[in-house]
CSV table of C-alpha atoms in Angstrom, one decimal:
chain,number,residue,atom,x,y,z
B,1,UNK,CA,52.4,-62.1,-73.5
B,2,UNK,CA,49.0,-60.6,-74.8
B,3,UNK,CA,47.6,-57.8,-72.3
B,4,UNK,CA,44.1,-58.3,-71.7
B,5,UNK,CA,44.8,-53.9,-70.9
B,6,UNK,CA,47.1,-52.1,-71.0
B,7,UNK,CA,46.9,-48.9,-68.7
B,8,UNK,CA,48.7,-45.4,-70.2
B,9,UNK,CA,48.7,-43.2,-67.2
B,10,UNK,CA,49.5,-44.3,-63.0
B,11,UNK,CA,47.6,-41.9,-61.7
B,12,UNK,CA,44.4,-42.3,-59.8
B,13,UNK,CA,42.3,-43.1,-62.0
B,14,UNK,CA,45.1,-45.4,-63.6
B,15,UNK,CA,45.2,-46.8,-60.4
B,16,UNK,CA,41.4,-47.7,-60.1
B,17,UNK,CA,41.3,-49.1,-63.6
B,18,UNK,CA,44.4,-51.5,-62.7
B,19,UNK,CA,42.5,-52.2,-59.2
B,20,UNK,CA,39.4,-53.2,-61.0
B,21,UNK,CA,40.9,-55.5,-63.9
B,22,UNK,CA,42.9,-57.6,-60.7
B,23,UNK,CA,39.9,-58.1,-58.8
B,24,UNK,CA,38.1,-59.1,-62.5
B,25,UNK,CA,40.7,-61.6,-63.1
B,26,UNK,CA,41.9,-59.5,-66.0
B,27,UNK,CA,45.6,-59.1,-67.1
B,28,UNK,CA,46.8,-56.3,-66.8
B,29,UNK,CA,49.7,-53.4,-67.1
B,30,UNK,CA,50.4,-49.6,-66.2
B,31,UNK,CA,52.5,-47.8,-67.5
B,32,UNK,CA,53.6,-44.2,-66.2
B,33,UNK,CA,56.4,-42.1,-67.3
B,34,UNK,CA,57.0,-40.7,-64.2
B,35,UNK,CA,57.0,-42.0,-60.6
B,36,UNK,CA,53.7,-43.5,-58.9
B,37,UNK,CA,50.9,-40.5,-59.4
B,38,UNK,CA,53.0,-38.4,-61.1
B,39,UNK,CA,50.8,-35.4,-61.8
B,40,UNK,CA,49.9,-35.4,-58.4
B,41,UNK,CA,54.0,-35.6,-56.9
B,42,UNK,CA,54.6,-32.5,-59.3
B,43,UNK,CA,51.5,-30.5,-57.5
B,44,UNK,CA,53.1,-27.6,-55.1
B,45,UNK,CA,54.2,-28.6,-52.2
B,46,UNK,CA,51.7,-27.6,-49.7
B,47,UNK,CA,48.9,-28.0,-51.8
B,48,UNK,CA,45.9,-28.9,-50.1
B,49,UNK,CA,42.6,-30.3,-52.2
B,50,UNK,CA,39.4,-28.7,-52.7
B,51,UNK,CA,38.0,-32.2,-52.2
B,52,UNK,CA,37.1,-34.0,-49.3
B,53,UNK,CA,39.5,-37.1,-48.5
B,54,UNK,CA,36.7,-39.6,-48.8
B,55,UNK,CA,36.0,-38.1,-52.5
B,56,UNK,CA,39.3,-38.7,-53.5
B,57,UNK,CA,38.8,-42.5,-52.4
B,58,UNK,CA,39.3,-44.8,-55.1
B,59,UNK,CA,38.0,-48.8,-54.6
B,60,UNK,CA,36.4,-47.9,-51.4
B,61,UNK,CA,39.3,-48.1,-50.0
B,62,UNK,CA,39.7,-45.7,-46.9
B,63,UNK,CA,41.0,-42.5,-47.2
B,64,UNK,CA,41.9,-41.2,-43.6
B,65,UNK,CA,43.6,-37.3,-43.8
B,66,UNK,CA,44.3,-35.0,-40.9
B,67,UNK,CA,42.2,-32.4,-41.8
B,68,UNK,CA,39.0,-32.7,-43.8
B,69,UNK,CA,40.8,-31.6,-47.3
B,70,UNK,CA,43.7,-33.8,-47.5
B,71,UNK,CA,47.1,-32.4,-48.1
B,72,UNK,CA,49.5,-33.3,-51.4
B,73,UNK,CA,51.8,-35.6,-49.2
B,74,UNK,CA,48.6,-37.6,-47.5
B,75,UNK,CA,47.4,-38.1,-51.2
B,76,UNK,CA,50.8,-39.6,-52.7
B,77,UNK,CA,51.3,-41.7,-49.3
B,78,UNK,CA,47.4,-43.3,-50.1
B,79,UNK,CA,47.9,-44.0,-53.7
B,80,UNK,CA,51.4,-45.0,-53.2
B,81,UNK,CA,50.2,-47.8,-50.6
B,82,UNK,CA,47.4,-48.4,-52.7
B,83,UNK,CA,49.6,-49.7,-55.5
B,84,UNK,CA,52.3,-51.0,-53.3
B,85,UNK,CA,49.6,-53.3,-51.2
B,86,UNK,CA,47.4,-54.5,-53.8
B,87,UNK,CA,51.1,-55.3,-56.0
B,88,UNK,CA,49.8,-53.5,-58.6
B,89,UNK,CA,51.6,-54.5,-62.3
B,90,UNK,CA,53.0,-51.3,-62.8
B,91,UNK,CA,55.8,-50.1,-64.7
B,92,UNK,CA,57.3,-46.5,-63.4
B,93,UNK,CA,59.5,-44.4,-65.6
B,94,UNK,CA,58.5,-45.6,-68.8
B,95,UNK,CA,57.2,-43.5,-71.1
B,96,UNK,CA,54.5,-44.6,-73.7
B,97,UNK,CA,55.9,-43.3,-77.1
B,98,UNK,CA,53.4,-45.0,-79.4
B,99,UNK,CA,50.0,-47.3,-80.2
B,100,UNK,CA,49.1,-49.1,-82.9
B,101,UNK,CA,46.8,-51.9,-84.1
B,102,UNK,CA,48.0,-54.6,-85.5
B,103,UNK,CA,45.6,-57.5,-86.3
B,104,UNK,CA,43.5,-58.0,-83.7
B,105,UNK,CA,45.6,-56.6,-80.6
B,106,UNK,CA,47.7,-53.1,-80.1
B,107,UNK,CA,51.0,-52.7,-80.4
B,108,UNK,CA,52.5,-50.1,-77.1
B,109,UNK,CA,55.8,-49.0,-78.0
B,110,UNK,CA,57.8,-47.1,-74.7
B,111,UNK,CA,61.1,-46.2,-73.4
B,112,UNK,CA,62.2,-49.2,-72.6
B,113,UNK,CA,59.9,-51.8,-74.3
B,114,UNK,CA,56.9,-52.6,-76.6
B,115,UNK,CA,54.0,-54.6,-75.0
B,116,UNK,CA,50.9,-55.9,-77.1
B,117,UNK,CA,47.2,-55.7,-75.4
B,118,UNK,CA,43.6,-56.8,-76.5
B,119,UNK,CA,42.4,-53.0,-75.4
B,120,UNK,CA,43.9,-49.7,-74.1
B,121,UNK,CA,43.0,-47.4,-71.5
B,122,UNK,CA,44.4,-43.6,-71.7
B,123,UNK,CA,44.3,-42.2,-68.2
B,124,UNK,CA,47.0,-39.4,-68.8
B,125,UNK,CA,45.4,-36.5,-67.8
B,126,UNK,CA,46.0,-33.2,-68.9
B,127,UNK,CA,49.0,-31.6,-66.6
B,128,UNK,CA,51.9,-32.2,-69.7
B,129,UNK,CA,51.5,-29.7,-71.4
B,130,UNK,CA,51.0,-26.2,-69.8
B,131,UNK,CA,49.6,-23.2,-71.8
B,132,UNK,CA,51.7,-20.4,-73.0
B,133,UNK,CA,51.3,-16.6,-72.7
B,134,UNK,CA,52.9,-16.8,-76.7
B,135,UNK,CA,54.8,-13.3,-76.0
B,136,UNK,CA,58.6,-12.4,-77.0
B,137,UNK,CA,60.5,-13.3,-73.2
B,138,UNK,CA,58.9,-16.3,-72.5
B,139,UNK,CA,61.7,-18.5,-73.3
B,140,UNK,CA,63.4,-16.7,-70.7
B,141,UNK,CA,65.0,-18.5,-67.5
B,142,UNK,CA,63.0,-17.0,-65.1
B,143,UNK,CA,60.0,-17.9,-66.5
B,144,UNK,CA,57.9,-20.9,-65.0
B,145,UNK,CA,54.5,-22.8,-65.6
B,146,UNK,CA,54.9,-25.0,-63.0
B,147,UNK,CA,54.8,-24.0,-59.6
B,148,UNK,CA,56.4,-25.7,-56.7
B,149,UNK,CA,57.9,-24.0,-53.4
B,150,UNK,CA,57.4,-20.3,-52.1
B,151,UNK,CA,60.7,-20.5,-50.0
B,152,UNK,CA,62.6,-19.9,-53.8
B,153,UNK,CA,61.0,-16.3,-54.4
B,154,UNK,CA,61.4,-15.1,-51.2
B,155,UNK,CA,62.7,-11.8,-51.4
B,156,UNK,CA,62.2,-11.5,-54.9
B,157,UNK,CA,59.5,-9.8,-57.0
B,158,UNK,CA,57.2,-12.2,-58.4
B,159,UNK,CA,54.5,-11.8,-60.9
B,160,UNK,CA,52.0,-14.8,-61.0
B,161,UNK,CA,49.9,-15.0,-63.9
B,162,UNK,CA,46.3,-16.1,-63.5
B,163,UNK,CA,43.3,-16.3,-61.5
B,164,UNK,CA,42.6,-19.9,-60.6
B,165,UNK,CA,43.5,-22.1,-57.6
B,166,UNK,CA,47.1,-23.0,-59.0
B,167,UNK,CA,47.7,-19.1,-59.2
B,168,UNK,CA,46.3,-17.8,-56.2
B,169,UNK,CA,47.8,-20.5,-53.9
B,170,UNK,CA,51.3,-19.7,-55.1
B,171,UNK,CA,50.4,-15.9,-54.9
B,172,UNK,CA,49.8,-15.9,-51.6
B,173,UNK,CA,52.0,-18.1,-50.4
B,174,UNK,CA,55.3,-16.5,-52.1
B,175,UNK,CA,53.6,-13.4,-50.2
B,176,UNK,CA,53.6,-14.9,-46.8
B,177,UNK,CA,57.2,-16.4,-47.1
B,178,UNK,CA,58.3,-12.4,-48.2
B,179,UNK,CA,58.2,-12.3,-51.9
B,180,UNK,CA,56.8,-8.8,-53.8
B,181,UNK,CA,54.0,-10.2,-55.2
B,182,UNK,CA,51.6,-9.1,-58.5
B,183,UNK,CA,48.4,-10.8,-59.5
B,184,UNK,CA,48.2,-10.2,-63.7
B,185,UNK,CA,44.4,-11.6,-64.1
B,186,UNK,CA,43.0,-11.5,-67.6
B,187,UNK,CA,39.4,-11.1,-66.1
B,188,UNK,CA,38.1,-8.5,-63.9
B,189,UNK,CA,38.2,-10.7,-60.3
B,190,UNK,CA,39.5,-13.5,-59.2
B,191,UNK,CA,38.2,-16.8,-60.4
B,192,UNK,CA,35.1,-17.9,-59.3
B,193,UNK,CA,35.8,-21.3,-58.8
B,194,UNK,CA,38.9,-20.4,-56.1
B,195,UNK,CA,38.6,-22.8,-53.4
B,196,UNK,CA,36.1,-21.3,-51.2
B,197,UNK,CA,38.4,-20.5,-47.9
B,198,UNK,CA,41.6,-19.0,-49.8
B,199,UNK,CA,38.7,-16.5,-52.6
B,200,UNK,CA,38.4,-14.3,-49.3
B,201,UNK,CA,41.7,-14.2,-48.1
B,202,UNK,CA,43.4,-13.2,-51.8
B,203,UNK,CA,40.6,-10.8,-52.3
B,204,UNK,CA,41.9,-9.0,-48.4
B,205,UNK,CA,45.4,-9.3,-49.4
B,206,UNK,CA,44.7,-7.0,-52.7
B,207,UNK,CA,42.9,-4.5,-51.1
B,208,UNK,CA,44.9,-4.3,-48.0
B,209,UNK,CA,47.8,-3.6,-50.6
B,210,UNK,CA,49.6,-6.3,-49.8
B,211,UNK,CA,49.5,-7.8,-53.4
B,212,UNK,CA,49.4,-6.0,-56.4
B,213,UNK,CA,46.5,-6.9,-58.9
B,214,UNK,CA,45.9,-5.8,-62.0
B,215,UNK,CA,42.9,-7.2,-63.7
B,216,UNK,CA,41.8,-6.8,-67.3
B,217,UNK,CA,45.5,-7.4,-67.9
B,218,UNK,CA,48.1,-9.1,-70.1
B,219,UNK,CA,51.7,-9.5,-70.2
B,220,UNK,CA,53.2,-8.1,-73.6
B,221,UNK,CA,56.8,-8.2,-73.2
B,222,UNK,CA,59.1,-10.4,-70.6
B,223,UNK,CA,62.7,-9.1,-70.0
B,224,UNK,CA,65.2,-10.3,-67.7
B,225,UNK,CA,64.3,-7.4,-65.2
B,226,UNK,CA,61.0,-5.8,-66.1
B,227,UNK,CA,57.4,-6.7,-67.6
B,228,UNK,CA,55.0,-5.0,-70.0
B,229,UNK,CA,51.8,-5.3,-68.9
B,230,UNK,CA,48.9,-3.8,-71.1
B,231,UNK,CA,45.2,-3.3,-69.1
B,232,UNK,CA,41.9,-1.8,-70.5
B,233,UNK,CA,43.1,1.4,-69.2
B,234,UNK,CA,47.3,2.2,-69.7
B,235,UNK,CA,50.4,0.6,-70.4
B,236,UNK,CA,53.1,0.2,-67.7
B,237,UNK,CA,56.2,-1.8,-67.3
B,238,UNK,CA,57.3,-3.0,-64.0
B,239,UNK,CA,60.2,-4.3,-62.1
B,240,UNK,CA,60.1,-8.1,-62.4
B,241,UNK,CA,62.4,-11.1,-61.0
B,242,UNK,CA,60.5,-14.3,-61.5
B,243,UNK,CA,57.2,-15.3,-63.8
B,244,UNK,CA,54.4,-18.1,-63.0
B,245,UNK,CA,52.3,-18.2,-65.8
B,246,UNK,CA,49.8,-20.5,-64.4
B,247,UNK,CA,47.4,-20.0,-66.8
B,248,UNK,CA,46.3,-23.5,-67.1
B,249,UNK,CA,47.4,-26.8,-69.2
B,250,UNK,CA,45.8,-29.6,-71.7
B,251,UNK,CA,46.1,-32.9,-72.4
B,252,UNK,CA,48.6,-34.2,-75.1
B,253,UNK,CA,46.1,-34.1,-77.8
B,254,UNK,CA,48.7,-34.8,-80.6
B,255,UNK,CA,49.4,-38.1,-78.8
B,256,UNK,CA,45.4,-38.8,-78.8
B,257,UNK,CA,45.0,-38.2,-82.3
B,258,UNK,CA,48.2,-40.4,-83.4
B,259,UNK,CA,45.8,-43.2,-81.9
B,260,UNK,CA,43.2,-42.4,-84.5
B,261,UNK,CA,41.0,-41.0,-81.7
B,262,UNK,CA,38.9,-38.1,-83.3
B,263,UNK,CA,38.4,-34.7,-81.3
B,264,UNK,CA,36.0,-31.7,-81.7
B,265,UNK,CA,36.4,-29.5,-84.3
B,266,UNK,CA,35.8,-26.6,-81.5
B,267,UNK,CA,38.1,-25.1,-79.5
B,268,UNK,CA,36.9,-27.6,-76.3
B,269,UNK,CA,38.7,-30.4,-78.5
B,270,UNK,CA,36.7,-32.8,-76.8
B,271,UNK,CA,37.9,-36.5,-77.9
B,272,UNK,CA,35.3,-39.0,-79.3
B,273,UNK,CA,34.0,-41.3,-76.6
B,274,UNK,CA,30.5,-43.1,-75.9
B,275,UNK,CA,29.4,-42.3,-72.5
B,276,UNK,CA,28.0,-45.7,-71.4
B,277,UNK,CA,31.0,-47.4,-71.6
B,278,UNK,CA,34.4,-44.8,-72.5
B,279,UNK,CA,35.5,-47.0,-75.5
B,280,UNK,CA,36.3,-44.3,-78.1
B,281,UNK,CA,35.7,-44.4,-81.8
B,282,UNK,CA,39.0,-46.5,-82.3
B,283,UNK,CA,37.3,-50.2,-81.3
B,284,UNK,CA,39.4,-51.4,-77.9
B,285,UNK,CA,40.5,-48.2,-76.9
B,286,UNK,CA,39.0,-46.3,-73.7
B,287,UNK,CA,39.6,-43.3,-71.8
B,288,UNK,CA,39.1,-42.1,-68.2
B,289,UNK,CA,39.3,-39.0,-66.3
B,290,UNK,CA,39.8,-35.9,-66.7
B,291,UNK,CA,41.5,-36.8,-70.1
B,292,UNK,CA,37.4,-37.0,-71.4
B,293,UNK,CA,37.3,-33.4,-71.0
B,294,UNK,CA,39.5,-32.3,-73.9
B,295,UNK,CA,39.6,-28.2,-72.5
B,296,UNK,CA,37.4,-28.8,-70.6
B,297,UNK,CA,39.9,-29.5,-67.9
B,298,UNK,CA,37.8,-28.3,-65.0
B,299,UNK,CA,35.0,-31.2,-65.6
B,300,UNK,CA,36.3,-34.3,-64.6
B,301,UNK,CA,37.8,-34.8,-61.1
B,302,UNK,CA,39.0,-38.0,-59.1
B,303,UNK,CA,35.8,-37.5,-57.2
B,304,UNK,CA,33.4,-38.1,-60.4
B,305,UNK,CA,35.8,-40.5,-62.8
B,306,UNK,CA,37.2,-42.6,-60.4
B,307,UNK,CA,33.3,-45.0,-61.8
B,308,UNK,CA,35.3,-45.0,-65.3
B,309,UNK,CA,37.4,-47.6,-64.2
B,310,UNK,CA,34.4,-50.1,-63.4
B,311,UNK,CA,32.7,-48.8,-66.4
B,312,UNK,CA,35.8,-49.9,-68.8
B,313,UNK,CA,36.2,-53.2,-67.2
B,314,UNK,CA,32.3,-54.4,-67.8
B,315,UNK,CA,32.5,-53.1,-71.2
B,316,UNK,CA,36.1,-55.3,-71.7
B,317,UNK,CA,33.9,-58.4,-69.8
B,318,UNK,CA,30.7,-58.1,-72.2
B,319,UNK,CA,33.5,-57.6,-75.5
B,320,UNK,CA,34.9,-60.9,-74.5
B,321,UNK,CA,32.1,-63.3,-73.4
């Protein structure tokens, strides 16, 4: 069988593109290394979104949460139903290894199988690959770049690297469930774009010495007990347990570029897309979400990409007629 798409990435916005090529008659396939919203199942565990429920809707499809920012479990029970209602085509725990043309269709290699489609949509995203500090200890066990459950560091001294949401949510909740906590922030405050009801709250915890924050700051050295942190000001090394460098991720560029998709020559790495329609300078593939971004991985949300989806499919339509 020849794909009319082929969909690399169940998440979301995966979702909403595989929503809008069933209702358009369009066959269709998603694949997704991982289980259903995978990026979003590996968020912390009480994560709770700085958007609204009804801005993460996708399809206008109703999007009913407890409280007005939905939780991490309400998300993963909407998409889930999502896909299992609408019988989505979707293929979970299958990874797609590689793309190429051949003739006038592509060739998707995976895990398990090799599928061939008259376009490609990459909705992967851009939580794969996290960043690295890139100092001597970071191999180390008790170093982490994902973050999932306070109730593990209780008790235990934690240093948490960085100074957006990911790193001020698990700050202060390893605080509250009894772990010593310090804040290493490269800056000289907290992030400014902390969601707007935990900025105060990290900011009281600091000065109220509850956490320790250093700002200005980087890790030098990780050993098995202790850190080397280096400021504007002095040197010190302190007592240290556990690491979260959460300084961030980026999206697998190495597998965009195998695709012949072009990138910026700048440090944003921003791939090569037109903006009318998200077919990239490869002819038949597309992307959507925050996977446009490149670095940029603060710019594209659920709440503003989840219109990619009906952009892609009405570029596929006009291609074909």
């Amino acid at each position: 069988m020849i794909y009319d798409i082929v969909i690399i990435g169940g998440g979301p916005i995966g979702i909403a593109c595989g929503l809008e090529a069933q209702k358009k008659g369009l066959s269709y396939l998603i694949l997704e290394k991982g289980p259903i919203v995978n990026s979003l199942y590996n968020y912390p565990v009480n994560m709770q979104f700085f958007s609204s429920s009804e801005r993460l809707e996708i399809d206008e499809i109703p999007f009913i949460s407890k409280e007005a920012k939905p939780s991490r479990i309400e998300a993963l029970e909407y998409y889930r139903r999502i896909a299992t209602s609408n019988n989505l085509n979707i293929h979970l725990f299958e990874k797609v290894e590689n793309v190429s043309k051949n003739d006038d269709f592509f060739s998707v290699k995976t895990s398990k199988d090799t599928y061939q489609a008259k376009n490609v949509i990459v909705a992967t995203g851009f939580y794969d690959i996290p960043n690295k500090l890139g100092i001597p200890g970071e191999e180390l066990a008790k170093v982490a770049h994902y973050y999932k459950d306070p109730h593990f560091y209780a008790g235990q001294k934690v240093a948490v690297v960085g100074a957006s949401n990911s790193a001020i949510d698990a700050a202060l909740e390893c605080w509250r469930k009894g772990a010593e906590v310090t804040l290493i922030i490269r800056g000289k405050s907290v992030g400014d774009r902390v969601k707007y009801w935990v900025r105060p709250d990290v900011i009281n915890r600091i000065e109220e010495g509850s956490i320790k924050a250093y700002y200005n700051a980087n890790i030098t050295q990780i050993t098995a007990t202790t850190l080397d942190i280096k400021t504007d000001q002095k040197e010190i090394t302190i007592d240290n347990d556990f690491v979260l460098a959460l300084i961030g991720y980026r999206p697998n560029f190495t597998f965009l570029e195998k695709m012949g998709i072009r990138l910026s020559d700048n440090e944003k790495r921003i791939p090569s897309y037109h903006e009318e329609t998200m077919e990239t300078n490869v002819k038949g593939i597309f992307l959507a979400g925050v996977i446009c971004g490149g670095m940029e991985t603060h710019k594209w949300f659920i709440e503003n990409s989840r219109i990619h989806a009906k952009m892609i499919v009405k570029t596929i339509l006009e291609n074909q007629n």
